[in-house]
Short mmCIF file of C-alpha atoms in Angstrom, two decimals:
data_model
loop_
_atom_site.label_atom_id
_atom_site.label_comp_id
_atom_site.label_asym_id
_atom_site.label_seq_id
_atom_site.Cartn_x
_atom_site.Cartn_y
_atom_site.Cartn_z
CA MET A 1070 -28.02 122.85 21.07
CA SER A 1071 -29.01 120.52 24.47
CA VAL A 1072 -32.43 120.34 26.65
CA LEU A 1073 -29.91 121.91 29.83
CA ASN A 1074 -26.19 123.17 29.07
CA MET A 1075 -24.96 121.97 31.97
CA ASN A 1076 -21.86 124.81 31.92
CA VAL A 1077 -24.58 127.97 32.20
CA PHE A 1078 -26.33 125.79 34.97
CA ASN A 1079 -23.35 124.90 36.32
CA ALA A 1080 -22.00 128.45 36.41
CA LEU A 1081 -25.06 129.67 38.05
CA LYS A 1082 -25.25 127.03 41.33
CA GLU A 1083 -22.04 128.64 41.62
CA SER A 1084 -23.03 132.03 41.41
CA VAL A 1085 -25.48 131.43 43.88
CA GLY A 1086 -24.22 128.78 45.60
CA ALA A 1087 -25.42 125.29 45.73
CA ASP A 1088 -28.03 125.66 49.20
CA PHE A 1089 -29.46 128.99 46.87
CA ILE A 1090 -29.94 127.10 43.61
CA GLY A 1091 -33.19 124.96 44.52
CA GLU A 1092 -35.37 127.81 45.05
CA LEU A 1093 -33.76 129.10 42.35
CA ILE A 1094 -35.21 125.92 40.14
CA ASP A 1095 -38.51 126.66 41.50
CA ALA A 1096 -39.16 130.28 41.55
CA PHE A 1097 -38.29 129.05 37.46
CA LEU A 1098 -40.70 125.88 37.58
CA ASP A 1099 -43.43 128.51 39.08
CA ASP A 1100 -43.15 130.85 36.32
CA ALA A 1101 -42.79 129.37 33.40
CA ALA A 1102 -45.96 127.27 33.90
CA SER A 1103 -47.99 131.04 34.37
CA GLN A 1104 -45.89 131.89 31.38
CA LEU A 1105 -46.91 129.04 29.57
CA ASP A 1106 -50.41 129.54 30.66
CA SER A 1107 -50.56 133.26 29.70
CA LEU A 1108 -48.79 132.24 26.25
CA GLN A 1109 -52.26 130.17 25.38
CA ALA A 1110 -54.66 132.38 26.47
CA ALA A 1111 -52.37 134.85 24.35
CA LEU A 1112 -53.04 132.74 21.50
CA ARG A 1113 -57.10 132.43 22.52
CA ASN A 1114 -57.48 135.84 22.94
CA ASN A 1115 -55.01 136.96 20.50
CA GLU A 1116 -53.27 139.79 22.18
CA ALA A 1117 -49.94 139.89 20.68
CA ALA A 1118 -48.13 142.57 24.54
CA SER A 1119 -49.16 139.50 26.90
CA PHE A 1120 -48.24 137.26 23.68
CA VAL A 1121 -44.52 138.94 23.86
CA ARG A 1122 -44.03 139.64 27.59
CA ALA A 1123 -44.56 136.35 28.28
CA ALA A 1124 -42.39 134.57 25.89
CA HIS A 1125 -39.22 137.36 26.65
CA GLY A 1126 -39.70 136.34 30.12
CA LEU A 1127 -39.37 132.14 29.67
CA LYS A 1128 -36.55 132.67 27.10
CA SER A 1129 -34.90 134.88 29.72
CA ASN A 1130 -35.43 131.96 32.26
CA ALA A 1131 -34.13 130.13 29.72
CA ALA A 1132 -30.87 131.98 29.06
CA THR A 1133 -30.30 131.66 32.82
CA PHE A 1134 -30.50 128.52 33.44
CA GLY A 1135 -28.92 127.31 30.05
CA ALA A 1136 -32.41 125.90 28.95
CA GLU A 1137 -30.81 126.21 24.77
CA ASP A 1138 -34.06 124.29 23.12
CA LEU A 1139 -36.04 125.96 25.07
CA PHE A 1140 -34.76 129.57 24.59
CA ALA A 1141 -34.25 128.80 21.14
CA LEU A 1142 -38.19 128.47 20.89
CA ALA A 1143 -39.75 131.19 23.32
CA ARG A 1144 -36.79 133.67 21.95
CA GLN A 1145 -38.41 132.96 17.80
CA PHE A 1146 -42.70 133.39 19.91
CA GLU A 1147 -41.25 136.58 21.43
CA ALA A 1148 -39.75 138.02 17.68
CA ALA A 1149 -42.88 137.11 15.91
CA GLY A 1150 -45.33 138.19 18.60
CA ARG A 1151 -43.58 141.56 18.15
CA GLU A 1152 -43.73 141.58 14.54
CA LYS A 1153 -47.99 140.94 16.53
CA ASN A 1154 -47.44 137.84 14.33
CA LEU A 1155 -48.96 135.22 16.77
CA GLU A 1156 -49.55 132.09 13.51
CA VAL A 1157 -47.46 129.89 15.75
CA GLY A 1158 -48.90 126.61 14.05
CA ASP A 1159 -46.92 123.78 16.09
CA GLN A 1160 -44.87 125.16 17.77
CA LEU A 1161 -46.71 125.43 20.55
CA GLU A 1162 -46.74 121.62 20.99
CA ARG A 1163 -42.32 121.56 20.33
CA LEU A 1164 -42.31 124.43 23.35
CA ILE A 1165 -44.07 122.85 26.04
CA ALA A 1166 -42.18 119.53 24.99
CA ALA A 1167 -39.21 121.72 24.97
CA PHE A 1168 -40.08 122.98 28.31
CA GLU A 1169 -40.84 118.94 29.95
CA SER A 1170 -37.97 117.54 29.32
CA VAL A 1171 -35.96 120.88 31.29
CA ARG A 1172 -38.71 120.03 33.97
CA GLU A 1173 -37.94 116.68 33.43
CA LYS A 1174 -33.43 117.20 33.37
CA ILE A 1175 -33.59 119.92 36.01
CA SER A 1176 -35.94 118.12 38.58
CA GLN A 1177 -33.36 115.27 38.83
CA LEU A 1178 -30.71 117.92 39.21
CA LYS A 1179 -32.87 119.68 42.50
CA THR A 1180 -33.45 116.08 43.29
CA SER A 1181 -29.19 114.90 43.11
CA ASN A 1182 -28.30 118.17 44.37
CA GLY A 1183 -30.40 117.44 47.55
CA MET B 873 -13.81 139.12 48.85
CA ASP B 874 -10.33 138.25 48.28
CA ASN B 875 -9.66 141.82 47.09
CA PRO B 876 -8.32 143.33 50.24
CA ASN B 877 -9.80 146.18 49.57
CA PHE B 878 -13.52 145.57 48.71
CA LYS B 879 -16.37 147.10 50.41
CA PRO B 880 -19.23 146.20 51.15
CA ALA B 881 -21.62 148.48 49.26
CA ARG B 882 -26.19 148.79 48.90
CA LEU B 883 -26.80 147.53 45.73
CA LEU B 884 -30.56 147.94 44.43
CA VAL B 885 -31.43 144.99 41.95
CA VAL B 886 -34.90 146.06 39.53
CA ASP B 887 -35.95 143.66 37.52
CA ASP B 888 -39.72 142.31 36.83
CA ASN B 889 -37.97 138.69 36.32
CA LYS B 890 -38.02 137.14 39.79
CA VAL B 891 -36.07 135.06 38.69
CA ASN B 892 -33.44 137.63 37.79
CA ARG B 893 -33.86 139.30 40.35
CA LEU B 894 -32.82 135.65 43.34
CA ALA B 895 -30.18 134.95 40.82
CA LEU B 896 -28.93 138.73 40.59
CA SER B 897 -29.83 140.06 44.33
CA ARG B 898 -28.27 135.77 45.45
CA SER B 899 -25.22 136.36 43.06
CA LEU B 900 -23.99 140.24 45.28
CA GLN B 901 -25.11 139.17 48.72
CA LEU B 902 -22.48 136.13 48.31
CA GLN B 903 -20.50 139.04 47.17
CA GLY B 904 -20.53 140.75 50.28
CA HIS B 905 -23.04 143.62 49.50
CA PHE B 906 -26.32 144.11 50.35
CA VAL B 907 -28.76 143.96 48.50
CA GLU B 908 -32.58 145.29 47.90
CA THR B 909 -34.37 144.85 44.93
CA ALA B 910 -38.26 146.34 43.51
CA ALA B 911 -40.14 144.30 40.47
CA ASP B 912 -41.21 147.42 38.43
CA GLY B 913 -38.99 150.33 37.16
CA LYS B 914 -41.65 152.76 40.08
CA GLU B 915 -41.41 150.34 42.55
CA GLY B 916 -37.39 150.84 42.06
CA LEU B 917 -37.27 154.31 41.60
CA GLU B 918 -39.25 154.94 44.72
CA LYS B 919 -36.92 152.93 46.08
CA PHE B 920 -33.94 154.07 44.82
CA SER B 921 -34.56 158.04 45.84
CA ALA B 922 -35.57 156.66 49.08
CA GLY B 923 -32.74 154.35 50.51
CA ASN B 924 -28.98 155.88 49.89
CA PHE B 925 -27.83 153.13 47.48
CA ASP B 926 -24.28 153.04 45.82
CA LEU B 927 -25.77 151.47 42.86
CA MET B 928 -28.70 150.40 41.26
CA LEU B 929 -29.10 147.00 38.78
CA LEU B 930 -31.09 147.71 36.35
CA ASP B 931 -33.70 145.94 33.92
CA ILE B 932 -34.91 147.92 30.54
CA GLU B 933 -38.34 145.85 29.70
CA MET B 934 -40.80 146.27 32.55
CA PRO B 935 -44.14 147.34 33.20
CA ARG B 936 -45.08 150.75 35.60
CA MET B 937 -42.29 152.50 34.42
CA ASN B 938 -39.13 150.80 32.21
CA GLY B 939 -35.84 151.69 32.59
CA PHE B 940 -35.34 154.31 30.45
CA GLU B 941 -38.02 156.19 32.57
CA VAL B 942 -36.63 155.25 35.62
CA LEU B 943 -33.04 156.09 34.04
CA GLU B 944 -33.78 159.32 32.83
CA ALA B 945 -35.52 160.52 36.42
CA CYS B 946 -32.35 159.46 37.76
CA ILE B 947 -30.37 161.60 35.36
CA ASN B 948 -32.47 164.87 36.04
CA ASP B 949 -32.27 164.27 39.81
CA VAL B 950 -29.54 166.16 41.65
CA ASN B 951 -29.47 163.59 44.07
CA LEU B 952 -29.24 160.48 42.18
CA LYS B 953 -27.50 161.41 39.38
CA GLN B 954 -24.07 160.82 40.97
CA ILE B 955 -25.11 157.19 42.03
CA PRO B 956 -23.79 154.48 39.09
CA ILE B 957 -26.57 152.89 37.31
CA ILE B 958 -25.59 149.75 35.37
CA MET B 959 -28.18 148.36 33.15
CA THR B 960 -29.35 145.06 32.56
CA SER B 961 -30.56 143.94 29.40
CA ALA B 962 -30.91 140.70 26.80
CA MET B 963 -28.47 140.36 23.78
CA GLU B 964 -31.31 141.10 21.65
CA GLU B 965 -31.56 144.79 23.60
CA LEU B 966 -28.57 145.86 22.73
CA ASP B 967 -29.49 148.86 20.83
CA ALA B 968 -31.62 149.48 23.86
CA VAL B 969 -28.33 149.42 25.98
CA VAL B 970 -26.09 152.03 23.93
CA LYS B 971 -29.06 154.11 23.94
CA CYS B 972 -28.95 154.17 27.72
CA VAL B 973 -25.25 154.76 27.86
CA GLU B 974 -25.27 157.72 26.04
CA LEU B 975 -28.59 158.51 28.15
CA GLY B 976 -25.81 158.54 31.99
CA ALA B 977 -25.93 154.86 32.22
CA GLU B 978 -22.74 153.69 34.24
CA ASP B 979 -22.17 150.92 32.19
CA TYR B 980 -24.05 146.91 31.16
CA LEU B 981 -24.28 143.36 31.65
CA THR B 982 -26.34 141.11 29.13
CA LYS B 983 -28.66 138.21 30.46
CA PRO B 984 -27.86 136.08 31.75
CA VAL B 985 -25.17 137.28 33.87
CA ASN B 986 -21.97 136.02 34.24
CA PRO B 987 -20.83 135.91 37.87
CA ILE B 988 -17.38 137.34 37.19
CA LEU B 989 -18.51 139.98 34.64
CA LEU B 990 -20.68 141.05 37.35
CA ARG B 991 -18.68 141.09 39.91
CA ALA B 992 -16.08 143.37 37.78
CA ARG B 993 -18.70 145.75 36.06
CA VAL B 994 -20.54 146.22 40.24
CA ASN B 995 -16.81 146.78 42.23
CA ALA B 996 -15.03 148.71 38.59
CA SER B 997 -18.74 151.07 38.66
CA LEU B 998 -18.86 151.16 43.09
CA GLU B 999 -15.16 152.65 42.59
CA LYS B 1000 -15.66 155.01 40.46
CA LYS B 1001 -17.90 156.44 41.80
CA ARG B 1002 -16.15 156.09 45.61
CA LEU B 1003 -13.04 158.34 44.06
CA ARG B 1004 -15.87 161.02 42.65
CA ASP B 1005 -17.45 161.14 45.88
CA GLU B 1006 -13.79 162.02 47.33
CA GLN B 1007 -12.50 163.97 44.32
CA ARG B 1008 -16.18 166.61 45.59
CA ARG B 1009 -15.84 166.04 48.98
CA LEU B 1010 -12.03 167.81 48.79
CA PHE B 1011 -12.84 169.87 45.98
CA LYS B 1012 -15.93 171.45 48.94
CA MET B 1013 -13.21 172.27 51.14
CA PHE B 1014 -11.56 174.51 48.72
CA THR B 1015 -14.80 175.82 46.88
CA SER B 1016 -18.72 176.46 47.06
CA GLU B 1017 -20.72 173.68 46.12
CA GLU B 1018 -21.65 175.45 42.54
CA VAL B 1019 -18.64 175.59 41.39
CA ALA B 1020 -18.03 171.84 42.52
CA GLU B 1021 -20.65 170.48 41.28
CA GLU B 1022 -19.66 172.98 37.30
CA LEU B 1023 -16.35 171.70 37.60
CA SER B 1024 -17.36 167.85 37.62
CA ARG B 1025 -19.92 167.86 35.26
CA VAL B 1026 -17.56 169.98 32.42
CA GLY B 1027 -14.48 167.87 34.34
CA PHE B 1028 -10.84 170.56 33.91
CA SER B 1029 -8.76 171.58 31.72
CA LEU B 1030 -5.31 173.12 32.33
CA GLY B 1031 -5.45 176.84 30.72
CA GLY B 1032 -6.83 179.82 31.37
CA GLN B 1033 -9.66 182.82 30.10
CA THR B 1034 -10.18 185.75 30.90
CA VAL B 1035 -12.97 186.65 32.69
CA VAL B 1036 -14.56 189.85 34.58
CA ALA B 1037 -14.78 189.56 38.07
CA SER B 1038 -13.68 190.27 41.70
CA VAL B 1039 -10.96 189.65 43.60
CA LEU B 1040 -10.21 189.82 47.89
CA VAL B 1041 -7.64 189.64 49.69
CA ALA B 1042 -7.03 189.05 53.23
CA ASP B 1043 -4.77 189.44 55.73
CA ILE B 1044 -4.01 189.66 59.24
CA ARG B 1045 -2.77 192.68 60.93
CA SER B 1046 0.94 191.91 62.74
CA PHE B 1047 0.65 188.34 62.52
CA THR B 1048 3.82 187.31 62.88
CA THR B 1049 4.31 189.62 66.23
CA LEU B 1050 1.41 187.33 67.92
CA ALA B 1051 2.98 184.19 65.88
CA GLU B 1052 6.18 185.23 67.90
CA SER B 1053 4.96 185.46 71.70
CA GLN B 1054 2.30 182.54 71.52
CA ASP B 1055 2.83 178.30 71.27
CA PRO B 1056 2.91 177.41 67.75
CA SER B 1057 -0.13 174.70 68.09
CA GLU B 1058 -2.35 177.67 70.02
CA ILE B 1059 -1.40 179.47 66.58
CA ILE B 1060 -2.27 176.51 64.09
CA SER B 1061 -5.55 176.57 65.86
CA LEU B 1062 -6.47 179.94 66.36
CA LEU B 1063 -5.44 179.94 62.12
CA ASN B 1064 -7.85 177.16 61.75
CA ARG B 1065 -10.78 178.71 63.53
CA TYR B 1066 -10.51 181.94 61.61
CA PHE B 1067 -10.03 180.14 58.25
CA SER B 1068 -13.02 178.70 58.54
CA MET B 1069 -14.70 181.38 59.47
CA MET B 1070 -13.90 183.95 56.59
CA PHE B 1071 -14.31 180.62 54.33
CA GLU B 1072 -17.97 180.07 55.40
CA SER B 1073 -18.15 183.57 54.46
CA ILE B 1074 -17.15 183.61 50.66
CA THR B 1075 -18.69 180.31 49.89
CA GLN B 1076 -21.99 181.32 51.35
CA ASN B 1077 -21.46 184.57 49.16
CA GLY B 1078 -20.39 182.82 45.80
CA GLY B 1079 -17.08 183.08 46.52
CA ILE B 1080 -14.05 180.43 45.76
CA VAL B 1081 -11.21 181.00 48.03
CA ASN B 1082 -8.05 180.61 45.66
CA GLN B 1083 -4.88 180.54 47.89
CA ILE B 1084 -4.02 180.28 51.64
CA LEU B 1085 -0.06 182.26 52.03
CA GLY B 1086 0.96 181.90 55.57
CA ASP B 1087 -2.24 184.05 57.13
CA GLY B 1088 -3.46 185.78 53.97
CA LEU B 1089 -6.57 184.28 51.91
CA LEU B 1090 -7.79 185.07 47.64
CA ALA B 1091 -10.92 184.73 46.77
CA MET B 1092 -12.43 184.91 43.37
CA PHE B 1093 -16.21 186.19 43.10
CA GLY B 1094 -17.79 185.61 39.61
CA ALA B 1095 -15.27 182.79 38.78
CA PRO B 1096 -14.97 180.22 37.49
CA ILE B 1097 -18.73 180.16 37.15
CA PHE B 1098 -20.09 184.20 36.32
CA PHE B 1099 -22.64 185.78 38.57
CA GLU B 1100 -23.57 189.36 37.78
CA ASP B 1101 -24.08 190.50 41.45
CA HIS B 1102 -20.54 189.30 41.87
CA ARG B 1103 -19.19 193.14 43.21
CA GLU B 1104 -21.83 193.62 45.36
CA LYS B 1105 -21.03 189.71 46.54
CA ALA B 1106 -17.68 190.12 47.72
CA VAL B 1107 -18.20 193.36 49.90
CA GLN B 1108 -21.00 191.20 51.38
CA ALA B 1109 -18.77 188.74 52.14
CA ALA B 1110 -16.24 191.80 53.03
CA LEU B 1111 -19.11 192.75 55.92
CA GLN B 1112 -20.00 189.47 57.08
CA MET B 1113 -16.00 188.78 57.08
CA LEU B 1114 -15.72 191.27 59.56
CA ARG B 1115 -19.21 190.70 61.96
CA GLN B 1116 -17.22 187.39 62.07
CA LEU B 1117 -14.28 188.69 63.67
CA ASP B 1118 -16.29 190.86 66.25
CA VAL B 1119 -18.07 187.76 67.91
CA PHE B 1120 -14.69 185.71 67.50
CA ASN B 1121 -12.94 188.80 68.76
CA ALA B 1122 -15.18 188.79 71.91
CA GLN B 1123 -14.74 185.11 72.65
CA GLN B 1124 -10.92 185.60 72.36
CA GLN B 1125 -10.76 189.07 74.58
CA ALA B 1126 -13.57 186.67 77.21
CA GLU B 1127 -10.38 184.29 77.23
CA ASN B 1128 -7.62 186.50 77.16
CA LYS B 1129 -7.22 185.37 74.31
CA THR B 1130 -5.48 188.42 71.73
CA PRO B 1131 -7.74 189.35 68.86
CA LEU B 1132 -6.99 189.43 65.28
CA GLN B 1133 -7.01 192.30 63.41
CA ILE B 1134 -8.02 192.19 59.78
CA GLY B 1135 -7.40 193.80 56.62
CA ILE B 1136 -9.61 193.49 53.12
CA GLY B 1137 -8.91 194.81 49.79
CA ILE B 1138 -11.32 194.15 47.22
CA ALA B 1139 -10.87 194.84 43.12
CA SER B 1140 -13.14 194.24 39.80
CA GLY B 1141 -12.55 194.18 36.34
CA LYS B 1142 -11.15 191.49 34.03
CA MET B 1143 -8.58 189.36 34.97
CA VAL B 1144 -7.26 185.99 33.37
CA ALA B 1145 -8.53 182.78 35.82
CA GLY B 1146 -7.76 179.17 35.04
CA TYR B 1147 -6.26 176.15 36.04
CA THR B 1148 -1.97 175.98 36.93
CA GLY B 1149 0.03 173.93 37.56
CA THR B 1150 -0.13 169.91 36.32
CA GLN B 1151 -2.56 167.86 35.50
CA GLU B 1152 -2.39 165.30 39.28
CA ARG B 1153 -2.32 168.84 41.23
CA ALA B 1154 -4.04 171.88 39.65
CA ILE B 1155 -5.23 174.87 41.78
CA TYR B 1156 -8.08 177.78 40.47
CA THR B 1157 -5.80 180.80 40.28
CA CYS B 1158 -6.02 183.95 38.57
CA ILE B 1159 -3.56 186.66 37.74
CA GLY B 1160 -3.15 189.99 36.10
CA ASP B 1161 -3.78 194.03 37.15
CA THR B 1162 -7.15 193.56 38.93
CA VAL B 1163 -5.45 190.54 41.57
CA ASN B 1164 -2.36 192.86 41.88
CA LEU B 1165 -5.11 196.30 42.83
CA ALA B 1166 -6.47 194.00 45.81
CA SER B 1167 -3.14 193.43 46.89
CA ARG B 1168 -2.01 196.56 46.69
CA ILE B 1169 -5.56 198.32 48.28
CA GLU B 1170 -5.20 195.26 50.68
CA GLU B 1171 -2.06 196.67 52.38
CA TYR B 1172 -3.37 200.28 52.30
CA THR B 1173 -5.91 199.56 54.70
CA LYS B 1174 -3.04 198.67 57.30
CA GLU B 1175 -2.07 202.23 56.38
CA ILE B 1176 -5.10 204.71 56.82
CA ARG B 1177 -6.54 202.09 59.31
CA ARG B 1178 -9.77 200.79 57.93
CA PRO B 1179 -10.38 197.64 57.85
CA LEU B 1180 -11.86 197.34 54.19
CA LEU B 1181 -11.46 199.07 51.54
CA PHE B 1182 -12.25 199.08 47.37
CA ASP B 1183 -12.06 200.37 44.10
CA GLU B 1184 -14.19 202.51 42.22
CA ASN B 1185 -15.16 199.86 39.47
CA THR B 1186 -16.41 197.80 42.82
CA ARG B 1187 -18.12 200.98 44.04
CA ARG B 1188 -19.77 200.69 40.71
CA GLY B 1189 -21.50 197.63 41.38
CA LEU B 1190 -22.91 197.78 45.05
CA PRO B 1191 -26.73 198.85 45.99
CA ASP B 1192 -27.29 201.57 47.17
CA LYS B 1193 -28.85 199.95 50.51
CA PHE B 1194 -24.45 199.67 51.58
CA SER B 1195 -23.31 202.70 52.79
CA VAL B 1196 -20.24 203.89 51.45
CA GLU B 1197 -17.51 206.39 52.21
CA ASP B 1198 -15.68 207.68 49.22
CA LEU B 1199 -11.71 208.78 50.71
CA GLY B 1200 -10.08 210.44 47.67
CA ARG B 1201 -7.64 209.16 44.85
CA VAL B 1202 -4.03 207.38 46.20
CA ILE B 1203 -0.56 206.01 43.77
CA PHE B 1204 -0.15 202.90 44.52
CA LYS B 1205 3.77 202.00 44.16
CA GLY B 1206 3.87 200.93 40.54
CA LYS B 1207 0.90 202.30 39.05
CA SER B 1208 0.81 205.30 36.87
CA GLN B 1209 -2.55 206.42 37.28
CA ALA B 1210 -4.91 207.40 41.16
CA ILE B 1211 -7.26 205.10 41.94
CA ASN B 1212 -10.34 206.25 43.93
CA ILE B 1213 -10.96 204.42 46.87
CA PHE B 1214 -13.73 203.75 49.04
CA ALA B 1215 -14.66 201.70 52.35
CA ALA B 1216 -17.66 200.34 53.49
CA LYS B 1217 -19.84 199.73 56.76
#
């Protein structure tokens, strides 16, 4: 498990083109920010459906970029949400921390990419 | 694009996840395709219906209309069901994917999509579509649209079955003499014009042309797809052929060219019909007494100088609106019993 699996990331970069990866990273970071907001709002209001939707989207994007830690946590969230179990405890902090690590790492890659 | 057979296609990517949409469409564009996107199932179906696409990549979990619903709508739409759909899903959704493939999806890809698999699956699906389109196009040249649809639905297998149908045999009178007196290229052009006219009359009435031999043709009505009024449709086609020929002859005469005279014989009843040949090259054909009889009746048209004759069984299938003339009983060569022959105008 790692913050960012570079094999996956590089394959993605090759697949969409080095000139496009920056735009894709922006879309990922924007979406992730609103997905994290949605998760928190869904927890506050106990809305399983929107909780699942946000976790599913976050999980999918984490998989696309090879963000393995984030993917594993988001997948747990989605599965729990589907069971209508929104008792995530301190896992939310772990998820946010995992995302922050990905953001840091991926922002560096974006800058170094030019 | 290192593949020399590569042809760019029009693709639709339907996914509610923006990152997936961007990554997939960008990757496909880099592979040389034209890509449009839709952000939910409903928008996807609307674009797909309107857009003349060659293939759709379809996500399963989406708002407004999910992938199942879109897939089902496409499979049940005659205009869309021929276009391949590749499902894109998360690993955890494999059960759903199986359901989609059973419903009629062409293939599937799991997300995140591997670009090499993406290229392979998309190109394989497009190639299969091209082959199917080409088969349908070729098949339609020789048969009606209904038969082409039926065949592409149930597939084909060699071997015959007994069917009840009508057989129409048509021939150009004294064509050999005509052929000898004219330039060969003129003759071929004349034949092509003649056949396209005759095909039209036959297929418009639900028949299929099974064989063309020189200047003759054999058509079937009511097989491989049975329809109740095959006898009426066969006679109607024959009358339409004769009317078409009148127009054609008027043009021929206006251009100082020889008019064509034809004879048409029709017989109805049981026959063995099916695909004969090999797996690579087969024709739908029919054999049996009814087929022989149609051919004998056609020969008899020359003898009594009538353009259209048919047997009693065919006559029994005609409603009152046809003006039918009873020409009495005739004994044909090779037949033990006399056959009652009829003419129609």
